[in-house]
PDB file of C-alpha atoms in Angstrom:
ATOM      1  CA  MET Z1240     -36.091  30.095 -34.179  1.00  0.00           C
ATOM      2  CA  LYS Z1241     -34.002  32.432 -32.054  1.00  0.00           C
ATOM      3  CA  SER Z1242     -35.404  30.938 -28.831  1.00  0.00           C
ATOM      4  CA  VAL Z1243     -34.547  27.392 -30.008  1.00  0.00           C
ATOM      5  CA  LYS Z1244     -30.976  28.521 -30.635  1.00  0.00           C
ATOM      6  CA  TYR Z1245     -30.740  29.959 -27.093  1.00  0.00           C
ATOM      7  CA  LEU Z1246     -32.315  26.827 -25.652  1.00  0.00           C
ATOM      8  CA  ILE Z1247     -29.722  24.628 -27.375  1.00  0.00           C
ATOM      9  CA  LEU Z1248     -26.893  26.885 -26.170  1.00  0.00           C
ATOM     10  CA  PHE Z1249     -28.342  26.744 -22.647  1.00  0.00           C
ATOM     11  CA  PHE Z1250     -28.350  22.920 -22.676  1.00  0.00           C
ATOM     12  CA  ILE Z1251     -24.799  22.761 -24.035  1.00  0.00           C
ATOM     13  CA  ALA Z1252     -23.561  25.201 -21.386  1.00  0.00           C
ATOM     14  CA  THR Z1253     -25.370  23.312 -18.618  1.00  0.00           C
ATOM     15  CA  ALA Z1254     -23.985  19.953 -19.786  1.00  0.00           C
ATOM     16  CA  SER Z1255     -20.472  21.421 -19.941  1.00  0.00           C
ATOM     17  CA  LEU Z1256     -20.711  22.792 -16.405  1.00  0.00           C
ATOM     18  CA  LEU Z1257     -22.045  19.528 -15.034  1.00  0.00           C
ATOM     19  CA  SER Z1258     -19.333  17.445 -16.674  1.00  0.00           C
ATOM     20  CA  VAL Z1259     -16.585  19.751 -15.380  1.00  0.00           C
ATOM     21  CA  SER Z1260     -17.969  19.953 -11.849  1.00  0.00           C
ATOM     22  CA  CYS Z1261     -18.444  16.187 -11.405  1.00  0.00           C
ATOM     23  CA  LYS Z1262     -15.772  14.560  -9.273  1.00  0.00           C
ATOM     24  CA  LYS Z1263     -14.981  10.899  -8.975  1.00  0.00           C
ATOM     25  CA  ASP Z1264     -16.093   9.720  -5.556  1.00  0.00           C
ATOM     26  CA  ASN Z1265     -12.983   7.885  -4.376  1.00  0.00           C
ATOM     27  CA  LYS Z1266     -13.869   6.210  -1.110  1.00  0.00           C
ATOM     28  CA  CYS Z1267     -10.457   4.552  -0.836  1.00  0.00           C
ATOM     29  CA  GLU Z1268      -7.920   7.077   0.390  1.00  0.00           C
ATOM     30  CA  ALA Z1269      -4.956   5.117   1.751  1.00  0.00           C
ATOM     31  CA  GLY Z1270      -3.603   6.029   5.154  1.00  0.00           C
ATOM     32  CA  SER Z1271      -3.748   5.335   8.855  1.00  0.00           C
ATOM     33  CA  GLY Z1272      -6.817   5.406  11.081  1.00  0.00           C
ATOM     34  CA  GLY Z1273      -8.648   2.428   9.599  1.00  0.00           C
ATOM     35  CA  SER Z1274      -9.496  -1.105  10.698  1.00  0.00           C
ATOM     36  CA  LEU Z1275      -7.489  -3.025   8.110  1.00  0.00           C
ATOM     37  CA  ILE Z1276      -4.491  -5.209   9.017  1.00  0.00           C
ATOM     38  CA  LEU Z1277      -1.970  -6.481   6.479  1.00  0.00           C
ATOM     39  CA  LEU Z1278       0.021  -9.564   7.481  1.00  0.00           C
ATOM     40  CA  ALA Z1279       3.245  -9.035   5.528  1.00  0.00           C
ATOM     41  CA  LYS Z1280       5.378 -12.129   4.932  1.00  0.00           C
ATOM     42  CA  LEU Z1281       8.880 -11.599   3.593  1.00  0.00           C
ATOM     43  CA  LYS Z1282       9.818 -14.368   1.144  1.00  0.00           C
ATOM     44  CA  HIS Z1283      13.389 -15.040   0.035  1.00  0.00           C
ATOM     45  CA  HIS Z1284      13.567 -17.496  -2.894  1.00  0.00           C
ATOM     46  CA  GLY Z1285      10.042 -18.603  -1.950  1.00  0.00           C
ATOM     47  CA  ALA Z1286      10.876 -19.324   1.708  1.00  0.00           C
ATOM     48  CA  VAL Z1287       9.287 -17.241   4.468  1.00  0.00           C
ATOM     49  CA  ILE Z1288      11.757 -15.220   6.553  1.00  0.00           C
ATOM     50  CA  ILE Z1289      11.124 -15.624  10.294  1.00  0.00           C
ATOM     51  CA  ASN Z1290      11.630 -12.537  12.465  1.00  0.00           C
ATOM     52  CA  ASP Z1291      15.053 -12.668  14.102  1.00  0.00           C
ATOM     53  CA  SER Z1292      15.284 -11.751  17.791  1.00  0.00           C
ATOM     54  CA  LEU Z1293      18.114  -9.258  17.165  1.00  0.00           C
ATOM     55  CA  ARG Z1294      17.193  -8.153  13.633  1.00  0.00           C
ATOM     56  CA  PRO Z1295      13.411  -8.306  13.233  1.00  0.00           C
ATOM     57  CA  ASP Z1296      11.744  -7.897   9.852  1.00  0.00           C
ATOM     58  CA  THR Z1297      10.778  -4.301   9.130  1.00  0.00           C
ATOM     59  CA  VAL Z1298       8.204  -2.973   6.662  1.00  0.00           C
ATOM     60  CA  TRP Z1299       8.082   0.666   5.574  1.00  0.00           C
ATOM     61  CA  ILE Z1300       4.879   1.846   3.944  1.00  0.00           C
ATOM     62  CA  LYS Z1301       4.063   4.726   1.605  1.00  0.00           C
ATOM     63  CA  TYR Z1302       0.422   5.817   1.179  1.00  0.00           C
ATOM     64  CA  ASN Z1303      -1.355   6.522  -2.146  1.00  0.00           C
ATOM     65  CA  VAL Z1304       1.471   5.384  -4.439  1.00  0.00           C
ATOM     66  CA  GLN Z1305       2.182   2.330  -6.574  1.00  0.00           C
ATOM     67  CA  ASP Z1306       5.892   3.030  -7.084  1.00  0.00           C
ATOM     68  CA  TRP Z1307       8.558   4.168  -4.636  1.00  0.00           C
ATOM     69  CA  SER Z1308      12.030   4.532  -6.093  1.00  0.00           C
ATOM     70  CA  GLY Z1309      13.478   6.160  -2.964  1.00  0.00           C
ATOM     71  CA  ALA Z1310      12.367   3.511  -0.465  1.00  0.00           C
ATOM     72  CA  PRO Z1311      12.624   3.507   2.503  1.00  0.00           C
ATOM     73  CA  SER Z1312      13.370   7.249   2.552  1.00  0.00           C
ATOM     74  CA  GLY Z1313      10.200   9.301   3.005  1.00  0.00           C
ATOM     75  CA  ALA Z1314       8.119   6.494   4.490  1.00  0.00           C
ATOM     76  CA  ASP Z1315       4.702   7.365   5.898  1.00  0.00           C
ATOM     77  CA  ALA Z1316       4.932   4.590   8.516  1.00  0.00           C
ATOM     78  CA  MET Z1317       7.221   1.801   9.729  1.00  0.00           C
ATOM     79  CA  PHE Z1318       6.222  -1.532  11.267  1.00  0.00           C
ATOM     80  CA  ILE Z1319       8.571  -3.959  13.042  1.00  0.00           C
ATOM     81  CA  GLY Z1320       7.941  -7.691  13.341  1.00  0.00           C
ATOM     82  CA  GLU Z1321       8.004  -9.675  16.571  1.00  0.00           C
ATOM     83  CA  TYR Z1322      10.188 -12.703  17.244  1.00  0.00           C
ATOM     84  CA  PRO Z1323       9.475 -15.588  16.370  1.00  0.00           C
ATOM     85  CA  GLU Z1324       6.544 -14.702  14.091  1.00  0.00           C
ATOM     86  CA  ASP Z1325       6.749 -15.261  10.341  1.00  0.00           C
ATOM     87  CA  HIS Z1326       5.020 -11.988   9.446  1.00  0.00           C
ATOM     88  CA  VAL Z1327       4.809  -8.287  10.292  1.00  0.00           C
ATOM     89  CA  HIS Z1328       1.482  -6.816  11.443  1.00  0.00           C
ATOM     90  CA  ILE Z1329       0.699  -3.629   9.513  1.00  0.00           C
ATOM     91  CA  SER Z1330      -2.333  -2.403  11.400  1.00  0.00           C
ATOM     92  CA  GLY Z1331      -4.688   0.568  11.378  1.00  0.00           C
ATOM     93  CA  LEU Z1332      -4.891   1.028   7.607  1.00  0.00           C
ATOM     94  CA  LYS Z1333      -7.693   2.228   5.346  1.00  0.00           C
ATOM     95  CA  CYS Z1334      -8.471   0.874   1.893  1.00  0.00           C
ATOM     96  CA  GLY Z1335      -6.380   2.319  -0.929  1.00  0.00           C
ATOM     97  CA  ASP Z1336      -3.032   2.145  -2.725  1.00  0.00           C
ATOM     98  CA  TYR Z1337       0.187   1.399  -0.866  1.00  0.00           C
ATOM     99  CA  TYR Z1338       3.801   0.601  -1.534  1.00  0.00           C
ATOM    100  CA  LEU Z1339       5.388  -1.840   0.898  1.00  0.00           C
ATOM    101  CA  TYR Z1340       9.182  -1.975   1.271  1.00  0.00           C
ATOM    102  CA  ALA Z1341      10.663  -4.624   3.531  1.00  0.00           C
ATOM    103  CA  SER Z1342      13.986  -5.613   5.028  1.00  0.00           C
ATOM    104  CA  GLY Z1343      14.784  -8.761   6.970  1.00  0.00           C
ATOM    105  CA  TRP Z1344      17.554 -11.038   8.150  1.00  0.00           C
ATOM    106  CA  ASP Z1345      17.674 -14.435   6.455  1.00  0.00           C
ATOM    107  CA  THR Z1346      19.164 -16.880   8.961  1.00  0.00           C
ATOM    108  CA  SER Z1347      18.952 -19.827   6.548  1.00  0.00           C
ATOM    109  CA  SER Z1348      22.211 -18.761   4.848  1.00  0.00           C
ATOM    110  CA  PRO Z1349      25.518 -19.419   6.626  1.00  0.00           C
ATOM    111  CA  GLY Z1350      26.197 -16.343   8.744  1.00  0.00           C
ATOM    112  CA  GLY Z1351      22.861 -14.809   7.729  1.00  0.00           C
ATOM    113  CA  GLU Z1352      22.270 -12.008   5.269  1.00  0.00           C
ATOM    114  CA  VAL Z1353      20.176  -8.879   4.869  1.00  0.00           C
ATOM    115  CA  VAL Z1354      17.388  -9.211   2.303  1.00  0.00           C
ATOM    116  CA  ARG Z1355      15.257  -6.374   0.917  1.00  0.00           C
ATOM    117  CA  GLY Z1356      12.426  -5.851  -1.512  1.00  0.00           C
ATOM    118  CA  GLY Z1357       9.152  -4.107  -2.163  1.00  0.00           C
ATOM    119  CA  ARG Z1358       5.844  -4.249  -3.960  1.00  0.00           C
ATOM    120  CA  PRO Z1359       2.758  -2.169  -4.669  1.00  0.00           C
ATOM    121  CA  TYR Z1360      -0.468  -3.238  -3.015  1.00  0.00           C
ATOM    122  CA  SER Z1361      -4.065  -2.054  -3.520  1.00  0.00           C
ATOM    123  CA  THR Z1362      -7.225  -3.020  -1.689  1.00  0.00           C
ATOM    124  CA  GLU Z1363     -10.832  -1.926  -1.400  1.00  0.00           C
ATOM    125  CA  GLN Z1364     -11.279  -3.963   1.777  1.00  0.00           C
ATOM    126  CA  THR Z1365     -11.819  -1.742   4.847  1.00  0.00           C
ATOM    127  CA  SER Z1366     -11.429  -4.185   7.745  1.00  0.00           C
ATOM    128  CA  GLY Z1367     -10.081  -7.606   8.650  1.00  0.00           C
ATOM    129  CA  GLU Z1368      -6.713  -9.208   7.979  1.00  0.00           C
ATOM    130  CA  ILE Z1369      -5.129  -9.690   4.558  1.00  0.00           C
ATOM    131  CA  PRO Z1370      -1.978 -11.783   4.023  1.00  0.00           C
ATOM    132  CA  VAL Z1371       0.523 -10.099   1.682  1.00  0.00           C
ATOM    133  CA  ASP Z1372       3.757 -11.655   0.392  1.00  0.00           C
ATOM    134  CA  ILE Z1373       6.765  -9.395  -0.213  1.00  0.00           C
ATOM    135  CA  ALA Z1374       9.560 -10.904  -2.312  1.00  0.00           C
ATOM    136  CA  VAL Z1375      12.992  -9.978  -0.935  1.00  0.00           C
ATOM    137  CA  THR Z1376      16.488 -10.606  -2.246  1.00  0.00           C
ATOM    138  CA  GLU Z1377      20.135 -10.056  -1.306  1.00  0.00           C
TER     139      GLU Z1377
END
């Protein structure tokens, strides 16, 4: 009877150690150094903002977060669009969680105006191009 008691305690202790020592295998750690490209399109009231030659669209990115109240302060990377494209290439990423904060110049309004906005983005894709819309406002 005593040996059964020790055997049960042994199994409980072993199960406890195994459950504590197991780690989630997270293969998606956001950051640079990957083969993924995001094609970020800034949209103001549903219309795509074209990169301006003097004030190109800019996207700041923060790795491994889904919220970024201090954007763009503390950005992990910054990407600048090229005139006259309608998107910003965000290249060299890995899969994972990101927050994208964007600023652009909307030339469709008289005199133009600065528009800004941001959004969280998550992906498990490790390569290729993914289009991503970022809603921006005055």
